[in-house]
Amino acid sequence: MTAASQKKALICFIAKLLRDCNHVAVGASSPIPGAAALLAKAVWSSPRHVNILGSTKNNFFTNGSQELFDCAAQGRIDAFFLGGGQIDGAANINLMGRGEYPLNTPRWPGTFGSAYLYFLIPKVILFREEHTRRVLVDKVDFISAPGTSDDNTYRTGGPFGLLTNKAFFKFNKNEKRFSLKSIHSNSSLEDILDNTGFAFDYEKDTPITAAPDPELLTVLDNEVSAKIKDVYPQFAQTIFVN
Amino acid sequence: MTAASQKKALICFIAKLLRDCNHVAVGASSPIPGAAALLAKAVWSSPRHVNILGSTKNNFFTNGSQELFDCAAQGRIDAFFLGGGQIDGAANINLMGRGEYPLNTPRWPGTFGSAYLYFLIPKVILFREEHTRRVLVDKVDFISAPGTSDDNTYRTGGPFGLLTNKAFFKFNKNEKRFSLKSIHSNSSLEDILDNTGFAFDYEKDTPITAAPDPELLTVLDNEVSAKIKDVYPQFAQTIFVN
Amino acid sequence: MLTSIEALTAHIKDGFKLAVPADYSGIAMEATRQIIRQGTKNLHLIGVPTSGLQAELLIGAGCVSIFESSALTLGEYNPAPRFSAAINEGSVKIVDATCPAIHAALQASQKGLPFMPLRGIIGSDILNNHPDWKVIQNPFSDTEDKIVAIPAIQPDAALFHAPLADQEGNVWVGRRREQINMAQASKTAYVTVEKIIEGNLLDDEELAAGVLPSLYVGAIAEVPSGTWPLAFWQGGSEDSEHLNLYKTMAATEEGFNEYLQKFVYSGEKS
Amino acid sequence: MLTSIEALTAHIKDGFKLAVPADYSGIAMEATRQIIRQGTKNLHLIGVPTSGLQAELLIGAGCVSIFESSALTLGEYNPAPRFSAAINEGSVKIVDATCPAIHAALQASQKGLPFMPLRGIIGSDILNNHPDWKVIQNPFSDTEDKIVAIPAIQPDAALFHAPLADQEGNVWVGRRREQINMAQASKTAYVTVEKIIEGNLLDDEELAAGVLPSLYVGAIAEVPSGTWPLAFWQGGSEDSEHLNLYKTMAATEEGFNEYLQKFVYSGEKS
């Protein structure tokens, strides 16, 4: 599998996760989720609304940069993507830095809106291509945003699952644990166990992630590629032939 | 004194009260204060900003109808006008209705923004042409907005004075009492005492309100009348010859 | 999304909490007459922050059980006869507020907050009579510093009139941004417009700055002169003759019913 | 009101609380270089809600004593070398927030409120480490319902770049309405623009919808390409070559000082 076809497979995988959404918001520097949202909209007209944040042309917000947060609080954003320098087994994410705050080494950019959006968007997909024990840790050094909250805390959203370049996990909110759902064809259960720093549930016979639907790939290459070039020009160069 | 020249005198009187302001906001249905603000801006370029609320062309707010209230809370509105079906000697105003709330007879439109703006705009000029015991009462039946507050209550604004078609009173915040400052030429101290329902401070030799400065009247008639016609067409007809 | 006025108002059900703007904004008067024609009952009508002829008609026609606002004013045509009658009879529950508190309640909803604090108001009889507001201590002050807490109001729908919409369901409201706040605070928005245009309003950055995106909009109907007999900031001025006629006819209940018959049920326009 | 860039930045004094927008908005980069040239010290810089090269340069040049924001990111040019160095040395006080909390703090100021409540955040280490936030009980809930209270931040000034201004001092910001919120929340706003036009932007209702009125503006300077080397939403794209050069040079303190000498003090542009 080439790097390009691996990224296309991730796009198709995410697109299917977004099919039940009305409105998906994506960061401007998240080309794979963004491409997935555009693909899902093109194929199923669902999500109906795709908002590429930080972009001007593909962003329909008109009330300034706070509209994203208001919109989430209104329950009008169905899916969003978060990453993290560290992600732990309870779906806590760390965007702040490794080591002891505030003198982290390295220090990452900061928490952005994660400490808010993670609470208010129902389907937050954790997406981080790198699948290593450096990233997927037992316990994050700093909780930028917690994966779960106690029952007294107002929370209408949270983690749906975690997608990496090796596997897809679903998050079980009650048990506060990930469970392995499928393993990409370039990996194996042993590889996953070796490279995941947190404990998770799994079946011995966890299935291989299904190959992307050829029809989805065709639409991606033929119809959606132009739109993706428009929004993510540099990324588009790496996955489309011309 | 004709009705027109009486109104022009009020306009000139108010204009002088606004000369120390940067930003004066006026309701669309307040032609005399509005004309006064436009006159002061024309003569002294002070106030620099005049905002006629409810108007489209002469209103510079661009953030929806809440901007008036935000702007007041920011301390960016220096003067405003309030009236009232009843005004009492402690500068409490009643815009709700006569009799016992909620079954007032008559019921007036309601409190509008008075319960807020009266607290936050430093120079609130109470303006009511009718000077009778029906309007100027000992105690209002309903406090839409109180004239004063205790020291623990956040308050950066309040009543500056009360202007009617008979007189001008200044409000003394510490004593919570009006004091008569000048009597219009069509009235007398006896007339004021007869027609005012609240007690107030006065000097036996309270001066007559100075006649409007001829230069102000000239600018009003020649330069500002067009602008006033634009904003308050019906009112302009009643005070300008053509 | 783009529909007839009948289909638009059919979304507005008995018992709806309905937000409408003040007269300087854009009042969906034709939609209001259609609401009366379809016989909607028990509306909780919210004037944002005030209302006028729209609330007066809905109250007079018996569509309203709660009226929550900072004022009901017909401007120079005051007093509002059917509103006054309802007050005297106690036939409509009135929740009296002050303008920025109505904005704060909607803005709390827009932001998904249980409440917003608000300065002023303390010492007003509005506060003493309001069923929902609370006075709390400013948590950042070491000394006594009371502030009013205004709980969120989430309307079932906002209803208003705007200059333009496009075929994607975006609405141009221009500087009348209270309509954006109302729509975002409400579960959805029903909008009548002067004109529906081809294309997408968001493609032009000058227009985009004044657009309510389709995400927040439930239905749009093209209704030219949809604010009649009221003025429209991007349209005609008020029909003074009609408003004087209203004032005369609505002075009695019989006259008001005759007015409804003629100008609402039969749909005459002058 | 309309002035030179030198006169504009001269208003920004040592110790100012200065609000600046995120990179997708409009960053007054030429004004930022002028602030460094004029030697301003001890800024309390607020990234609304994040900052990028602007904060990185001001921190590296020693102009900042407090940096309050939700992130400092150079996007694909991360990590930010001078920011990282300042973190390691502890030479700048960092107040880490989350985006909507920065907006809430400014909006509280915009509304003259002591604080705004905000959902989320509880359980984040951001909350445990923030010097100013408090957790309060929702006064409208009978059961336990904690909510974060964010105190107001009133910056001394907001500084940003916009497409247009007019000779009256009105500024067209279009859809970038966070600039309006920032300006209204701050004591005043200093704005660089691509172009100053004749007439009054408010005379055209299409433009008016995206205007920051002159009431909120302290000074405006015409600075074409004022965001260089950053992109501008109504202008050019970023100068990637220059940003790569920055990343290379700023990796060491010596290299950063050389960068300042060349591109800030000597004013080279490529």
CSV table of N, CA and C in Angstrom, one decimal, chain B residues 13-139:
chain,number,residue,atom,x,y,z
B,13,PHE,N,-31.6,74.6,24.3
B,13,PHE,CA,-31.3,74.4,25.7
B,13,PHE,C,-30.6,73.0,25.9
B,14,ILE,N,-31.1,72.0,25.3
B,14,ILE,CA,-30.6,70.6,25.4
B,14,ILE,C,-29.2,70.6,24.7
B,15,ALA,N,-29.1,71.3,23.5
B,15,ALA,CA,-27.8,71.2,22.8
B,15,ALA,C,-26.7,71.6,23.7
B,16,LYS,N,-26.9,72.7,24.5
B,16,LYS,CA,-25.8,73.2,25.4
B,16,LYS,C,-25.5,72.1,26.4
B,17,LEU,N,-26.5,71.3,26.8
B,17,LEU,CA,-26.2,70.3,27.8
B,17,LEU,C,-25.3,69.2,27.3
B,18,LEU,N,-25.3,69.1,25.9
B,18,LEU,CA,-24.6,67.9,25.3
B,18,LEU,C,-23.2,68.3,24.8
B,19,ARG,N,-22.8,69.5,25.0
B,19,ARG,CA,-21.6,70.0,24.4
B,19,ARG,C,-20.4,69.3,25.0
B,20,ASP,N,-20.4,68.8,26.2
B,20,ASP,CA,-19.3,68.2,26.8
B,20,ASP,C,-19.3,66.6,26.5
B,21,CYS,N,-20.1,66.2,25.6
B,21,CYS,CA,-20.2,64.7,25.4
B,21,CYS,C,-19.5,64.3,24.1
B,22,ASN,N,-19.0,63.1,24.1
B,22,ASN,CA,-18.4,62.5,22.9
B,22,ASN,C,-19.5,61.8,22.1
B,23,HIS,N,-20.3,61.1,22.7
B,23,HIS,CA,-21.3,60.2,22.0
B,23,HIS,C,-22.7,60.3,22.7
B,24,VAL,N,-23.6,60.8,21.9
B,24,VAL,CA,-25.0,61.0,22.4
B,24,VAL,C,-25.9,60.0,21.6
B,25,ALA,N,-26.7,59.2,22.3
B,25,ALA,CA,-27.6,58.3,21.6
B,25,ALA,C,-29.0,58.8,21.9
B,26,VAL,N,-29.9,58.8,20.9
B,26,VAL,CA,-31.2,59.3,21.0
B,26,VAL,C,-32.2,58.4,20.4
B,27,GLY,N,-33.4,58.2,20.9
B,27,GLY,CA,-34.4,57.4,20.3
B,27,GLY,C,-35.0,58.0,19.1
B,28,ALA,N,-35.5,57.2,18.2
B,28,ALA,CA,-36.0,57.6,16.9
B,28,ALA,C,-37.3,58.5,17.1
B,29,SER,N,-38.0,58.3,18.2
B,29,SER,CA,-39.2,59.0,18.4
B,29,SER,C,-39.0,60.1,19.5
B,30,SER,N,-37.7,60.6,19.5
B,30,SER,CA,-37.4,61.7,20.4
B,30,SER,C,-36.9,62.9,19.6
B,31,PRO,N,-37.8,63.6,18.9
B,31,PRO,CA,-37.3,64.6,17.9
B,31,PRO,C,-36.6,65.7,18.6
B,32,ILE,N,-37.0,66.2,19.7
B,32,ILE,CA,-36.4,67.4,20.3
B,32,ILE,C,-35.0,67.1,20.8
B,33,PRO,N,-34.8,66.0,21.6
B,33,PRO,CA,-33.4,65.6,21.9
B,33,PRO,C,-32.6,65.3,20.7
B,34,GLY,N,-33.2,64.6,19.7
B,34,GLY,CA,-32.4,64.3,18.5
B,34,GLY,C,-31.9,65.5,17.8
B,35,ALA,N,-32.9,66.5,17.6
B,35,ALA,CA,-32.5,67.7,17.0
B,35,ALA,C,-31.4,68.5,17.7
B,36,ALA,N,-31.5,68.4,19.1
B,36,ALA,CA,-30.5,69.1,19.9
B,36,ALA,C,-29.1,68.4,19.7
B,37,ALA,N,-29.1,67.1,19.6
B,37,ALA,CA,-27.8,66.4,19.5
B,37,ALA,C,-27.2,66.8,18.1
B,38,LEU,N,-28.1,66.8,17.1
B,38,LEU,CA,-27.6,67.2,15.7
B,38,LEU,C,-27.1,68.6,15.7
B,39,LEU,N,-27.8,69.5,16.4
B,39,LEU,CA,-27.4,70.9,16.5
B,39,LEU,C,-26.1,71.1,17.2
B,40,ALA,N,-25.9,70.4,18.3
B,40,ALA,CA,-24.6,70.5,19.0
B,40,ALA,C,-23.5,70.0,18.2
B,41,LYS,N,-23.7,68.9,17.5
B,41,LYS,CA,-22.6,68.4,16.6
B,41,LYS,C,-22.3,69.4,15.5
B,42,ALA,N,-23.3,70.0,15.0
B,42,ALA,CA,-23.1,70.9,13.9
B,42,ALA,C,-22.4,72.2,14.3
B,43,VAL,N,-22.7,72.7,15.5
B,43,VAL,CA,-22.1,73.9,16.0
B,43,VAL,C,-20.7,73.7,16.6
B,44,TRP,N,-20.6,72.7,17.4
B,44,TRP,CA,-19.3,72.6,18.2
B,44,TRP,C,-18.5,71.4,17.8
B,45,SER,N,-19.0,70.6,16.8
B,45,SER,CA,-18.4,69.2,16.5
B,45,SER,C,-18.3,68.4,17.8
B,46,SER,N,-19.1,68.7,18.7
B,46,SER,CA,-19.1,68.0,20.0
B,46,SER,C,-20.6,68.0,20.5
B,47,PRO,N,-21.2,66.9,20.7
B,47,PRO,CA,-20.7,65.5,20.5
B,47,PRO,C,-20.2,65.2,19.1
B,48,ARG,N,-19.1,64.4,19.1
B,48,ARG,CA,-18.6,64.0,17.8
B,48,ARG,C,-19.5,62.9,17.2
B,49,HIS,N,-20.1,62.0,18.0
B,49,HIS,CA,-20.9,60.9,17.6
B,49,HIS,C,-22.3,61.1,18.0
B,50,VAL,N,-23.3,61.1,17.1
B,50,VAL,CA,-24.7,61.2,17.4
B,50,VAL,C,-25.3,60.0,16.7
B,51,ASN,N,-26.0,59.2,17.5
B,51,ASN,CA,-26.6,58.0,17.1
B,51,ASN,C,-28.2,58.1,17.3
B,52,ILE,N,-28.9,58.0,16.1
B,52,ILE,CA,-30.3,58.1,16.2
B,52,ILE,C,-30.8,56.6,16.1
B,53,LEU,N,-31.3,56.1,17.3
B,53,LEU,CA,-31.7,54.7,17.3
B,53,LEU,C,-33.0,54.5,16.6
B,54,GLY,N,-33.0,53.3,16.0
B,54,GLY,CA,-34.3,53.0,15.2
B,54,GLY,C,-34.2,53.5,13.8
B,55,SER,N,-33.4,54.5,13.6
B,55,SER,CA,-33.2,55.0,12.2
B,55,SER,C,-32.2,54.1,11.6
B,56,THR,N,-32.2,54.1,10.3
B,56,THR,CA,-31.2,53.3,9.6
B,56,THR,C,-30.0,54.2,9.1
B,57,LYS,N,-30.4,55.3,8.5
B,57,LYS,CA,-29.3,56.2,7.9
B,57,LYS,C,-28.5,56.9,9.0
B,58,ASN,N,-29.1,57.3,10.1
B,58,ASN,CA,-28.4,58.1,11.0
B,58,ASN,C,-28.0,57.3,12.3
B,59,ASN,N,-27.8,56.0,12.1
B,59,ASN,CA,-27.4,55.1,13.2
B,59,ASN,C,-26.2,54.4,12.7
B,60,PHE,N,-25.1,54.5,13.5
B,60,PHE,CA,-23.9,53.9,13.1
B,60,PHE,C,-23.6,52.5,13.7
B,61,PHE,N,-24.6,52.0,14.5
B,61,PHE,CA,-24.4,50.7,15.1
B,61,PHE,C,-24.5,49.6,14.0
B,62,THR,N,-23.6,48.6,14.2
B,62,THR,CA,-23.6,47.6,13.2
B,62,THR,C,-23.6,46.2,13.8
B,63,ASN,N,-23.9,46.1,15.1
B,63,ASN,CA,-23.9,44.8,15.8
B,63,ASN,C,-25.2,44.4,16.3
B,64,GLY,N,-26.3,44.9,15.7
B,64,GLY,CA,-27.6,44.5,16.1
B,64,GLY,C,-28.1,45.3,17.2
B,65,SER,N,-29.4,45.0,17.6
B,65,SER,CA,-30.0,45.9,18.6
B,65,SER,C,-29.4,45.8,20.0
B,66,GLN,N,-28.5,44.8,20.2
B,66,GLN,CA,-27.9,44.8,21.6
B,66,GLN,C,-26.7,45.7,21.7
B,67,GLU,N,-26.3,46.3,20.6
B,67,GLU,CA,-25.0,47.1,20.6
B,67,GLU,C,-25.3,48.3,21.5
B,68,LEU,N,-26.5,48.9,21.5
B,68,LEU,CA,-26.8,50.0,22.4
B,68,LEU,C,-26.4,49.7,23.8
B,69,PHE,N,-26.8,48.5,24.2
B,69,PHE,CA,-26.7,48.2,25.7
B,69,PHE,C,-25.2,47.8,26.0
B,70,ASP,N,-24.6,47.1,25.1
B,70,ASP,CA,-23.2,46.8,25.2
B,70,ASP,C,-22.4,48.1,25.3
B,71,CYS,N,-22.7,49.0,24.4
B,71,CYS,CA,-22.0,50.3,24.2
B,71,CYS,C,-22.1,51.1,25.5
B,72,ALA,N,-23.3,51.1,26.1
B,72,ALA,CA,-23.5,51.8,27.3
B,72,ALA,C,-22.7,51.2,28.5
B,73,ALA,N,-22.7,49.9,28.5
B,73,ALA,CA,-22.0,49.2,29.6
B,73,ALA,C,-20.4,49.4,29.4
B,74,GLN,N,-20.0,49.6,28.2
B,74,GLN,CA,-18.6,49.9,28.0
B,74,GLN,C,-18.2,51.4,28.4
B,75,GLY,N,-19.2,52.2,28.8
B,75,GLY,CA,-18.9,53.6,29.1
B,75,GLY,C,-18.7,54.4,27.9
B,76,ARG,N,-19.2,54.0,26.7
B,76,ARG,CA,-19.0,54.7,25.5
B,76,ARG,C,-20.2,55.6,25.1
B,77,ILE,N,-21.2,55.6,25.9
B,77,ILE,CA,-22.4,56.5,25.6
B,77,ILE,C,-22.4,57.5,26.8
B,78,ASP,N,-22.3,58.8,26.4
B,78,ASP,CA,-22.1,59.9,27.5
B,78,ASP,C,-23.5,60.4,27.9
B,79,ALA,N,-24.4,60.5,27.0
B,79,ALA,CA,-25.7,61.1,27.3
B,79,ALA,C,-26.8,60.3,26.6
B,80,PHE,N,-28.0,60.3,27.3
B,80,PHE,CA,-29.2,59.6,26.8
B,80,PHE,C,-30.4,60.3,27.4
B,81,PHE,N,-31.5,60.1,26.8
B,81,PHE,CA,-32.8,60.7,27.3
B,81,PHE,C,-33.8,59.6,27.7
B,82,LEU,N,-34.4,59.9,28.8
B,82,LEU,CA,-35.5,59.0,29.3
B,82,LEU,C,-36.7,59.9,29.6
B,83,GLY,N,-37.9,59.3,29.4
B,83,GLY,CA,-39.1,60.0,29.8
B,83,GLY,C,-39.8,59.2,30.9
B,84,GLY,N,-41.1,59.2,30.8
B,84,GLY,CA,-41.9,58.4,31.7
B,84,GLY,C,-43.3,58.9,31.9
B,85,GLY,N,-44.2,58.0,32.0
B,85,GLY,CA,-45.6,58.4,32.3
B,85,GLY,C,-45.7,59.1,33.7
B,86,GLN,N,-44.8,58.6,34.6
B,86,GLN,CA,-44.7,59.3,35.9
B,86,GLN,C,-43.2,59.4,36.2
B,87,ILE,N,-42.8,60.6,36.8
B,87,ILE,CA,-41.5,60.8,37.3
B,87,ILE,C,-41.7,61.4,38.7
B,88,ASP,N,-40.9,60.8,39.6
B,88,ASP,CA,-41.1,61.3,41.0
B,88,ASP,C,-39.9,62.1,41.5
B,89,GLY,N,-40.0,62.6,42.7
B,89,GLY,CA,-39.0,63.6,43.2
B,89,GLY,C,-37.7,62.9,43.5
B,90,ALA,N,-37.6,61.6,43.5
B,90,ALA,CA,-36.3,60.9,43.7
B,90,ALA,C,-35.8,60.4,42.3
B,91,ALA,N,-36.4,61.0,41.3
B,91,ALA,CA,-36.0,60.7,39.9
B,91,ALA,C,-36.3,59.2,39.5
B,92,ASN,N,-37.2,58.6,40.3
B,92,ASN,CA,-37.6,57.3,39.8
B,92,ASN,C,-38.6,57.5,38.6
B,93,ILE,N,-38.5,56.6,37.6
B,93,ILE,CA,-39.4,56.8,36.5
B,93,ILE,C,-40.3,55.6,36.3
B,94,ASN,N,-41.5,55.8,35.8
B,94,ASN,CA,-42.5,54.7,35.6
B,94,ASN,C,-42.9,54.8,34.1
B,95,LEU,N,-42.5,53.7,33.4
B,95,LEU,CA,-43.0,53.6,32.0
B,95,LEU,C,-44.0,52.4,31.9
B,96,MET,N,-44.4,51.9,33.0
B,96,MET,CA,-45.2,50.7,32.9
B,96,MET,C,-46.7,51.0,32.9
B,97,GLY,N,-47.2,51.9,33.8
B,97,GLY,CA,-48.6,52.2,33.8
B,97,GLY,C,-49.0,52.8,35.2
B,98,ARG,N,-50.2,53.4,35.1
B,98,ARG,CA,-50.7,54.0,36.4
B,98,ARG,C,-51.5,52.9,37.1
B,99,GLY,N,-51.6,53.0,38.4
B,99,GLY,CA,-52.4,52.0,39.2
B,99,GLY,C,-51.5,50.8,39.6
B,100,GLU,N,-52.2,49.8,40.0
B,100,GLU,CA,-51.4,48.6,40.6
B,100,GLU,C,-51.0,47.6,39.5
B,101,TYR,N,-49.7,47.4,39.4
B,101,TYR,CA,-49.2,46.4,38.5
B,101,TYR,C,-49.7,45.0,38.9
B,102,PRO,N,-50.0,44.1,38.0
B,102,PRO,CA,-49.9,44.2,36.5
B,102,PRO,C,-51.2,44.7,35.9
B,103,LEU,N,-52.3,45.0,36.7
B,103,LEU,CA,-53.5,45.4,36.0
B,103,LEU,C,-53.6,46.9,35.9
B,104,ASN,N,-52.6,47.5,35.3
B,104,ASN,CA,-52.6,49.0,35.3
B,104,ASN,C,-53.7,49.6,34.4
B,105,THR,N,-54.1,50.8,34.8
B,105,THR,CA,-55.0,51.5,33.9
B,105,THR,C,-54.6,53.0,34.0
B,106,PRO,N,-54.1,53.5,32.9
B,106,PRO,CA,-53.7,52.8,31.7
B,106,PRO,C,-52.4,52.0,31.8
B,107,ARG,N,-52.3,51.0,31.0
B,107,ARG,CA,-51.0,50.3,30.9
B,107,ARG,C,-50.2,51.1,29.7
B,108,TRP,N,-49.0,51.4,30.0
B,108,TRP,CA,-48.1,52.0,29.0
B,108,TRP,C,-47.3,50.9,28.3
B,109,PRO,N,-46.5,51.3,27.3
B,109,PRO,CA,-45.9,50.2,26.5
B,109,PRO,C,-45.0,49.3,27.4
B,110,GLY,N,-44.3,49.8,28.3
B,110,GLY,CA,-43.4,49.0,29.1
B,110,GLY,C,-42.0,49.7,29.4
B,111,THR,N,-41.2,48.9,30.0
B,111,THR,CA,-40.0,49.5,30.6
B,111,THR,C,-38.8,49.8,29.6
B,112,PHE,N,-38.9,49.2,28.4
B,112,PHE,CA,-37.8,49.3,27.4
B,112,PHE,C,-36.5,49.0,28.1
B,113,GLY,N,-35.5,49.8,27.7
B,113,GLY,CA,-34.1,49.6,28.2
B,113,GLY,C,-33.8,50.4,29.5
B,114,SER,N,-34.9,51.1,30.0
B,114,SER,CA,-34.6,52.1,31.1
B,114,SER,C,-34.0,51.5,32.3
B,115,ALA,N,-34.4,50.3,32.6
B,115,ALA,CA,-34.0,49.6,33.9
B,115,ALA,C,-32.5,49.3,33.8
B,116,TYR,N,-31.9,49.5,32.7
B,116,TYR,CA,-30.5,49.2,32.4
B,116,TYR,C,-29.7,50.5,32.1
B,117,LEU,N,-30.2,51.2,31.1
B,117,LEU,CA,-29.4,52.4,30.6
B,117,LEU,C,-29.3,53.5,31.7
B,118,TYR,N,-30.3,53.6,32.6
B,118,TYR,CA,-30.3,54.6,33.6
B,118,TYR,C,-29.2,54.4,34.6
B,119,PHE,N,-28.7,53.1,34.7
B,119,PHE,CA,-27.6,52.7,35.6
B,119,PHE,C,-26.2,53.0,35.0
B,120,LEU,N,-26.2,53.1,33.6
B,120,LEU,CA,-24.9,53.0,33.0
B,120,LEU,C,-24.5,54.2,32.1
B,121,ILE,N,-25.4,55.1,31.9
B,121,ILE,CA,-25.1,56.3,31.1
B,121,ILE,C,-24.9,57.5,32.0
B,122,PRO,N,-23.8,58.1,32.0
B,122,PRO,CA,-23.5,59.1,33.1
B,122,PRO,C,-24.5,60.3,33.1
B,123,LYS,N,-24.9,60.7,31.9
B,123,LYS,CA,-25.7,61.9,31.8
B,123,LYS,C,-27.1,61.6,31.2
B,124,VAL,N,-28.0,61.1,32.0
B,124,VAL,CA,-29.3,60.8,31.6
B,124,VAL,C,-30.2,62.1,31.8
B,125,ILE,N,-30.7,62.6,30.7
B,125,ILE,CA,-31.6,63.8,30.9
B,125,ILE,C,-33.0,63.3,30.8
B,126,LEU,N,-33.7,63.6,31.9
B,126,LEU,CA,-35.2,63.2,31.9
B,126,LEU,C,-35.9,64.3,31.1
B,127,PHE,N,-36.6,64.0,30.1
B,127,PHE,CA,-37.2,65.0,29.3
B,127,PHE,C,-38.7,64.6,29.1
B,128,ARG,N,-39.5,65.5,29.5
B,128,ARG,CA,-41.0,65.3,29.4
B,128,ARG,C,-41.6,66.6,29.2
B,129,GLU,N,-42.2,66.9,28.1
B,129,GLU,CA,-42.8,68.3,27.9
B,129,GLU,C,-43.9,68.6,28.9
B,130,GLU,N,-44.8,67.6,29.1
B,130,GLU,CA,-45.9,67.9,30.0
B,130,GLU,C,-45.4,68.1,31.4
B,131,HIS,N,-45.8,69.2,32.0
B,131,HIS,CA,-45.4,69.5,33.3
B,131,HIS,C,-46.7,69.7,34.2
B,132,THR,N,-47.1,68.5,34.7
B,132,THR,CA,-48.4,68.5,35.5
B,132,THR,C,-48.2,67.6,36.7
B,133,ARG,N,-49.1,67.7,37.6
B,133,ARG,CA,-49.0,66.8,38.8
B,133,ARG,C,-49.4,65.4,38.4
B,134,ARG,N,-50.0,65.2,37.2
B,134,ARG,CA,-50.3,63.8,36.8
B,134,ARG,C,-49.0,63.1,36.4
B,135,VAL,N,-48.1,63.8,35.9
B,135,VAL,CA,-46.8,63.3,35.4
B,135,VAL,C,-45.7,63.4,36.5
B,136,LEU,N,-45.6,64.5,37.1
B,136,LEU,CA,-44.5,64.8,38.1
B,136,LEU,C,-45.1,64.5,39.5
B,137,VAL,N,-45.0,63.2,39.9
B,137,VAL,CA,-45.7,62.8,41.1
B,137,VAL,C,-44.8,62.7,42.3
B,138,ASP,N,-45.4,62.5,43.5
B,138,ASP,CA,-44.6,62.4,44.7
B,138,ASP,C,-43.8,61.0,44.7
B,139,LYS,N,-44.6,60.0,44.2
B,139,LYS,CA,-44.0,58.7,44.2
B,139,LYS,C,-44.6,57.9,43.1
